[in-house]
Amino acid sequence: MRNITIDNITDAVVAAIGQNGDITPRQREIMTALVRHLHGFCKDVNLTTDEFMGACDFLARAGAVCSDKRQEFILLADILGVEVLVDMISNPTPNGETTGTVLGPFFRENAPVLPQGASIVQKHFDNEESVFVEGYVRDKDGNAIPGAVLDVWEDAPNGLYENHDPDQPDYNLRGRLETDDTGYYAYRALRPVPYPIPSDWTAGEMISFMGHHTMRPGHIHVVINKDGFRPLISQLYDGSSDYLDNDSVFAVKEELIGEFQPAGDALDTDLKVRFDFVLTAADTAMAAE
Ligand code: BEZ
Ligand code: FE
């Protein structure tokens, strides 16, 4: 097409898809929708050249800060609710399995392997509240899943994850625990507190541009792995935390909220919380299949 206009540009680009090379139906589907939505967005907001150049500069700066320790694009996707949306699309829970939510940027491989009931706390804080966390991991039919590995991590009472705080010991508030023959797990932790997501770079610029805030409600991250089941990437939220209704990354789900209650005399912690997980069998159909 040699006479491109504002009215035919979208169809012209869509018609070019696959013209000069074999592409799969999925590539065609993705590229067609991308072009149509992107063009629609530019027209909807009457995007100006200055705004377009500003966006290109913004993306270049976001890319420049990425390293093996920092993934700015995931953070930007979180602020726009995209990571959690993709998780919900990719990991349906058709049989009442526990829902997933965002992984976030603070996960570390190789957390210490701990025995049942052990504490993940290596450093104490004046304002801390200790909590005994326990529950069962089961399949959709209620059968125990022994040998499932829970990888857990959380922020300290100062709102910082260990790898962003030089004053915390390596792997503080992180651990890996295995379920016993009955599917039971237990560990001791600290009540997680609300904290701001990293906002020192382009993520902060986007949050300001949106007129939103940076805070997340208190939560403990968990990834559960067991052969024969899909890995579950999720979070346990403190039911009395601030920001449950206005999480900066839109990752809260009602069913992931736990009640942190007084522990009573039988335990050596201030609080206790019970949370059971139901894993999705590996052969469960994916949404895109
Ligand atoms: C987190 O919960 O660790 C997190 C999730 C998304 C963005 C930033 C932090
Ligand atoms: Fe977190």
Tab-separated table of C-alpha atoms and ligand atoms in Angstrom:
chain	number	residue	atom	x	y	z
A	1	MET	CA	0.000	0.000	0.000
A	2	ARG	CA	1.598	3.308	-1.065
A	3	ASN	CA	-0.957	5.774	0.225
A	4	ILE	CA	-0.920	5.293	3.990
A	5	THR	CA	-3.581	7.249	5.859
A	6	ILE	CA	-4.752	7.415	9.424
A	7	ASP	CA	-7.688	5.232	8.408
A	8	ASN	CA	-5.817	2.438	6.577
A	9	ILE	CA	-2.543	2.239	8.537
A	10	THR	CA	-3.774	-0.489	10.909
A	11	ASP	CA	-5.006	-2.791	8.153
A	12	ALA	CA	-1.790	-2.163	6.191
A	13	VAL	CA	0.394	-3.307	9.107
A	14	VAL	CA	-1.854	-6.294	9.847
A	15	ALA	CA	-1.677	-7.307	6.170
A	16	ALA	CA	2.145	-7.280	6.360
A	17	ILE	CA	2.163	-9.892	9.134
A	18	GLY	CA	3.581	-13.155	7.772
A	19	GLN	CA	4.086	-11.735	4.265
A	20	ASN	CA	7.804	-12.418	4.161
A	21	GLY	CA	8.272	-15.472	6.315
A	22	ASP	CA	6.472	-18.464	7.784
A	23	ILE	CA	4.916	-17.696	11.130
A	24	THR	CA	2.815	-19.855	13.422
A	25	PRO	CA	-0.902	-19.173	13.968
A	26	ARG	CA	0.018	-18.053	17.506
A	27	GLN	CA	2.561	-15.518	16.198
A	28	ARG	CA	-0.083	-14.189	13.797
A	29	GLU	CA	-2.656	-13.958	16.583
A	30	ILE	CA	-0.280	-12.115	18.915
A	31	MET	CA	1.081	-9.674	16.309
A	32	THR	CA	-2.360	-8.871	14.883
A	33	ALA	CA	-3.841	-8.109	18.289
A	34	LEU	CA	-0.740	-6.146	19.324
A	35	VAL	CA	-0.920	-3.898	16.253
A	36	ARG	CA	-4.673	-3.349	16.562
A	37	HIS	CA	-4.527	-2.540	20.296
A	38	LEU	CA	-1.439	-0.321	19.955
A	39	HIS	CA	-2.905	1.665	17.086
A	40	GLY	CA	-6.213	1.923	18.933
A	41	PHE	CA	-4.386	3.251	22.003
A	42	CYS	CA	-2.520	5.914	19.986
A	43	LYS	CA	-5.784	7.058	18.384
A	44	ASP	CA	-7.759	6.961	21.644
A	45	VAL	CA	-5.361	9.326	23.415
A	46	ASN	CA	-4.283	11.308	20.304
A	47	LEU	CA	-0.685	10.489	21.191
A	48	THR	CA	1.630	13.367	20.310
A	49	THR	CA	5.145	13.051	18.902
A	50	ASP	CA	6.590	14.522	22.116
A	51	GLU	CA	4.734	11.916	24.175
A	52	PHE	CA	5.872	9.129	21.847
A	53	MET	CA	9.515	10.240	22.097
A	54	GLY	CA	9.137	10.508	25.880
A	55	ALA	CA	7.826	6.935	26.010
A	56	CYS	CA	10.769	5.670	23.933
A	57	ASP	CA	13.201	7.421	26.263
A	58	PHE	CA	11.360	6.003	29.292
A	59	LEU	CA	11.635	2.427	27.942
A	60	ALA	CA	15.307	2.912	27.096
A	61	ARG	CA	15.999	4.075	30.648
A	62	ALA	CA	13.988	1.161	32.082
A	63	GLY	CA	16.040	-1.275	30.007
A	64	ALA	CA	19.328	0.331	31.023
A	65	VAL	CA	18.706	-0.301	34.727
A	66	CYS	CA	17.938	-4.021	34.213
A	67	SER	CA	20.506	-6.529	35.413
A	68	ASP	CA	20.517	-10.043	36.854
A	69	LYS	CA	19.510	-8.384	40.154
A	70	ARG	CA	16.814	-6.054	38.847
A	71	GLN	CA	14.007	-6.563	36.293
A	72	GLU	CA	12.455	-3.138	35.833
A	73	PHE	CA	9.977	-4.325	33.179
A	74	ILE	CA	8.342	-6.818	35.554
A	75	LEU	CA	8.003	-4.019	38.085
A	76	LEU	CA	6.378	-1.780	35.448
A	77	ALA	CA	4.053	-4.659	34.490
A	78	ASP	CA	3.157	-5.092	38.183
A	79	ILE	CA	2.218	-1.422	38.534
A	80	LEU	CA	-0.113	-1.840	35.542
A	81	GLY	CA	-1.622	-5.091	36.906
A	82	VAL	CA	-0.217	-7.048	33.966
A	83	GLU	CA	1.828	-9.697	35.823
A	84	VAL	CA	-1.144	-10.737	37.949
A	85	LEU	CA	-3.467	-10.702	34.913
A	86	VAL	CA	-1.137	-12.982	32.958
A	87	ASP	CA	-0.859	-15.303	35.964
A	88	MET	CA	-4.661	-15.578	36.166
A	89	ILE	CA	-4.898	-16.285	32.435
A	90	SER	CA	-2.057	-18.837	32.453
A	91	ASN	CA	-2.847	-20.655	35.670
A	92	PRO	CA	-6.579	-21.283	35.955
A	93	THR	CA	-7.686	-23.089	39.112
A	94	PRO	CA	-10.792	-24.909	37.845
A	95	ASN	CA	-11.104	-27.349	40.754
A	96	GLY	CA	-10.772	-25.043	43.734
A	97	GLU	CA	-6.978	-25.138	43.753
A	98	THR	CA	-5.146	-22.309	45.540
A	99	THR	CA	-4.807	-19.291	43.314
A	100	GLY	CA	-1.401	-17.914	42.425
A	101	THR	CA	-0.248	-14.337	42.457
A	102	VAL	CA	2.866	-12.335	41.525
A	103	LEU	CA	6.367	-13.615	42.313
A	104	GLY	CA	7.799	-10.127	42.767
A	105	PRO	CA	11.464	-9.167	42.460
A	106	PHE	CA	12.751	-10.354	45.848
A	107	PHE	CA	12.838	-14.142	45.421
A	108	ARG	CA	16.247	-15.802	45.936
A	109	GLU	CA	17.182	-19.371	44.977
A	110	ASN	CA	18.752	-21.750	47.495
A	111	ALA	CA	17.142	-20.586	50.728
A	112	PRO	CA	18.187	-22.654	53.777
A	113	VAL	CA	16.499	-26.066	54.039
A	114	LEU	CA	14.842	-26.178	57.460
A	115	PRO	CA	13.177	-28.894	59.559
A	116	GLN	CA	9.463	-28.911	60.351
A	117	GLY	CA	8.530	-26.062	62.715
A	118	ALA	CA	11.886	-24.258	62.387
A	119	SER	CA	12.250	-20.487	62.500
A	120	ILE	CA	13.234	-18.453	59.455
A	121	VAL	CA	14.150	-15.546	61.766
A	122	GLN	CA	17.889	-14.861	62.091
A	123	LYS	CA	17.707	-11.288	63.403
A	124	HIS	CA	15.299	-9.705	65.870
A	125	PHE	CA	13.662	-6.262	65.741
A	126	ASP	CA	12.221	-4.196	68.616
A	127	ASN	CA	8.792	-3.950	67.053
A	128	GLU	CA	8.540	-7.549	65.835
A	129	GLU	CA	5.621	-9.934	66.372
A	130	SER	CA	6.471	-13.609	65.970
A	131	VAL	CA	4.036	-15.900	64.181
A	132	PHE	CA	3.645	-19.684	63.904
A	133	VAL	CA	2.568	-20.541	60.356
A	134	GLU	CA	1.120	-23.990	59.680
A	135	GLY	CA	-1.186	-25.884	57.374
A	136	TYR	CA	-1.572	-28.718	54.907
A	137	VAL	CA	-0.771	-29.139	51.233
A	138	ARG	CA	-3.310	-31.290	49.426
A	139	ASP	CA	-4.544	-32.172	45.948
A	140	LYS	CA	-7.977	-31.169	44.640
A	141	ASP	CA	-9.523	-34.351	46.074
A	142	GLY	CA	-8.214	-33.639	49.565
A	143	ASN	CA	-5.365	-36.167	49.474
A	144	ALA	CA	-2.226	-35.209	51.390
A	145	ILE	CA	0.804	-34.248	49.299
A	146	PRO	CA	3.884	-35.412	51.217
A	147	GLY	CA	7.319	-34.137	50.189
A	148	ALA	CA	6.089	-30.831	48.736
A	149	VAL	CA	8.743	-28.119	49.187
A	150	LEU	CA	7.582	-24.700	50.358
A	151	ASP	CA	10.003	-21.882	49.630
A	152	VAL	CA	8.989	-18.924	51.842
A	153	TRP	CA	10.310	-15.366	52.153
A	154	GLU	CA	9.113	-12.106	53.695
A	155	ASP	CA	10.195	-8.599	54.613
A	156	ALA	CA	11.508	-7.670	58.064
A	157	PRO	CA	9.633	-5.360	60.482
A	158	ASN	CA	11.644	-2.465	58.964
A	159	GLY	CA	9.893	-3.119	55.618
A	160	LEU	CA	13.032	-4.427	53.891
A	161	TYR	CA	13.850	-7.780	52.364
A	162	GLU	CA	17.179	-9.182	53.525
A	163	ASN	CA	18.916	-8.741	50.153
A	164	HIS	CA	18.087	-5.009	50.172
A	165	ASP	CA	19.249	-4.421	53.749
A	166	PRO	CA	22.957	-4.633	54.587
A	167	ASP	CA	22.090	-4.947	58.288
A	168	GLN	CA	20.255	-8.268	57.921
A	169	PRO	CA	22.050	-11.643	57.785
A	170	ASP	CA	22.203	-13.496	54.479
A	171	TYR	CA	18.911	-15.335	53.846
A	172	ASN	CA	17.206	-13.809	56.914
A	173	LEU	CA	13.451	-14.510	56.777
A	174	ARG	CA	13.819	-17.084	54.016
A	175	GLY	CA	13.596	-20.849	54.182
A	176	ARG	CA	12.577	-24.075	52.501
A	177	LEU	CA	10.363	-26.586	54.302
A	178	GLU	CA	8.995	-29.955	53.291
A	179	THR	CA	5.552	-31.363	54.047
A	180	ASP	CA	5.431	-34.572	56.119
A	181	ASP	CA	3.510	-37.770	55.308
A	182	THR	CA	0.205	-36.065	56.138
A	183	GLY	CA	0.950	-33.026	53.938
A	184	TYR	CA	1.568	-30.879	57.050
A	185	TYR	CA	4.042	-27.995	57.126
A	186	ALA	CA	4.966	-25.534	59.880
A	187	TYR	CA	7.494	-22.761	60.438
A	188	ARG	CA	8.067	-19.760	62.658
A	189	ALA	CA	8.307	-16.291	61.108
A	190	LEU	CA	7.607	-12.617	61.854
A	191	ARG	CA	4.398	-10.782	61.109
A	192	PRO	CA	5.025	-9.253	57.654
A	193	VAL	CA	4.566	-5.478	57.427
A	194	PRO	CA	3.415	-3.272	54.521
A	195	TYR	CA	6.300	-1.905	52.453
A	196	PRO	CA	6.829	0.233	49.337
A	197	ILE	CA	7.836	-1.426	46.056
A	198	PRO	CA	11.101	-0.103	44.543
A	199	SER	CA	10.360	3.333	43.088
A	200	ASP	CA	13.771	4.928	42.680
A	201	TRP	CA	13.768	4.660	38.878
A	202	THR	CA	11.220	4.394	36.047
A	203	ALA	CA	8.750	2.411	38.213
A	204	GLY	CA	8.522	5.458	40.494
A	205	GLU	CA	8.031	7.748	37.495
A	206	MET	CA	5.140	5.592	36.261
A	207	ILE	CA	3.495	5.468	39.688
A	208	SER	CA	3.688	9.286	39.931
A	209	PHE	CA	2.381	9.667	36.379
A	210	MET	CA	-0.577	7.419	37.325
A	211	GLY	CA	-1.129	9.281	40.584
A	212	HIS	CA	-0.974	5.982	42.517
A	213	HIS	CA	1.045	4.899	45.561
A	214	THR	CA	3.847	2.374	46.157
A	215	MET	CA	2.606	0.367	49.152
A	216	ARG	CA	1.936	-3.374	49.392
A	217	PRO	CA	0.003	-5.048	52.245
A	218	GLY	CA	1.899	-7.351	54.642
A	219	HIS	CA	2.414	-10.789	53.086
A	220	ILE	CA	4.595	-13.888	53.163
A	221	HIS	CA	5.633	-15.208	49.758
A	222	VAL	CA	5.443	-18.909	49.023
A	223	VAL	CA	6.433	-21.080	46.081
A	224	ILE	CA	5.449	-24.746	46.350
A	225	ASN	CA	7.108	-27.384	44.188
A	226	LYS	CA	6.207	-31.050	43.934
A	227	ASP	CA	6.616	-33.475	41.011
A	228	GLY	CA	3.298	-34.143	39.311
A	229	PHE	CA	1.873	-30.709	40.236
A	230	ARG	CA	2.210	-27.243	38.773
A	231	PRO	CA	4.506	-25.013	40.820
A	232	LEU	CA	2.341	-22.683	42.900
A	233	ILE	CA	3.639	-19.110	43.150
A	234	SER	CA	1.555	-17.323	45.732
A	235	GLN	CA	1.413	-15.141	48.845
A	236	LEU	CA	-0.275	-15.348	52.247
A	237	TYR	CA	-1.723	-11.985	53.294
A	238	ASP	CA	-2.172	-10.737	56.855
A	239	GLY	CA	-5.928	-10.163	57.209
A	240	SER	CA	-5.446	-7.112	59.440
A	241	SER	CA	-2.859	-5.366	57.252
A	242	ASP	CA	-3.328	-1.978	55.640
A	243	TYR	CA	-3.437	-1.852	51.822
A	244	LEU	CA	-5.357	-5.120	51.313
A	245	ASP	CA	-7.909	-3.077	49.379
A	246	ASN	CA	-5.447	-0.913	47.486
A	247	ASP	CA	-2.316	-2.931	46.804
A	248	SER	CA	0.062	-1.042	44.488
A	249	VAL	CA	0.493	-4.190	42.344
A	250	PHE	CA	-3.109	-5.528	42.504
A	251	ALA	CA	-1.964	-8.964	43.711
A	252	VAL	CA	-4.376	-9.544	46.633
A	253	LYS	CA	-6.966	-12.325	46.341
A	254	GLU	CA	-9.594	-12.840	49.055
A	255	GLU	CA	-8.746	-16.539	49.351
A	256	LEU	CA	-5.085	-15.761	50.099
A	257	ILE	CA	-5.915	-13.710	53.197
A	258	GLY	CA	-5.146	-15.464	56.485
A	259	GLU	CA	-6.208	-14.546	60.009
A	260	PHE	CA	-3.209	-13.880	62.237
A	261	GLN	CA	-4.547	-14.701	65.724
A	262	PRO	CA	-3.053	-14.650	69.225
A	263	ALA	CA	-1.042	-17.868	69.578
A	264	GLY	CA	-2.118	-18.765	73.120
A	265	ASP	CA	0.030	-20.408	75.790
A	266	ALA	CA	0.747	-23.648	73.937
A	267	LEU	CA	3.049	-21.902	71.444
A	268	ASP	CA	6.206	-19.796	71.891
A	269	THR	CA	5.113	-17.183	69.328
A	270	ASP	CA	2.904	-14.085	69.680
A	271	LEU	CA	0.610	-15.072	66.819
A	272	LYS	CA	-0.444	-18.066	64.768
A	273	VAL	CA	-1.966	-18.464	61.341
A	274	ARG	CA	-3.201	-21.568	59.554
A	275	PHE	CA	-3.222	-21.740	55.787
A	276	ASP	CA	-3.883	-24.800	53.615
A	277	PHE	CA	-2.832	-25.055	49.985
A	278	VAL	CA	-4.391	-27.079	47.165
A	279	LEU	CA	-2.035	-27.781	44.267
A	280	THR	CA	-3.054	-28.038	40.613
A	281	ALA	CA	-2.171	-31.371	38.938
A	282	ALA	CA	0.463	-30.954	36.224
A	283	ASP	CA	-1.842	-32.431	33.569
A	284	THR	CA	-4.630	-29.841	34.162
A	285	ALA	CA	-5.393	-28.043	30.876
A	286	MET	CA	-3.825	-24.599	30.506
A	287	ALA	CA	-6.056	-21.692	29.432
A	288	ALA	CA	-4.220	-21.166	26.112
A	289	GLU	CA	-4.332	-24.880	25.140
B	1	BEZ	C1	6.639	-8.289	46.219
B	1	BEZ	O1	5.636	-8.663	46.780
B	1	BEZ	O2	7.728	-8.634	46.682
B	1	BEZ	C2	6.535	-7.409	44.999
B	1	BEZ	C3	5.640	-7.729	44.019
B	1	BEZ	C4	5.553	-6.921	42.894
B	1	BEZ	C5	6.355	-5.796	42.781
B	1	BEZ	C6	7.232	-5.479	43.793
B	1	BEZ	C7	7.325	-6.278	44.928
B	2	FE	FE	6.765	-9.053	48.735
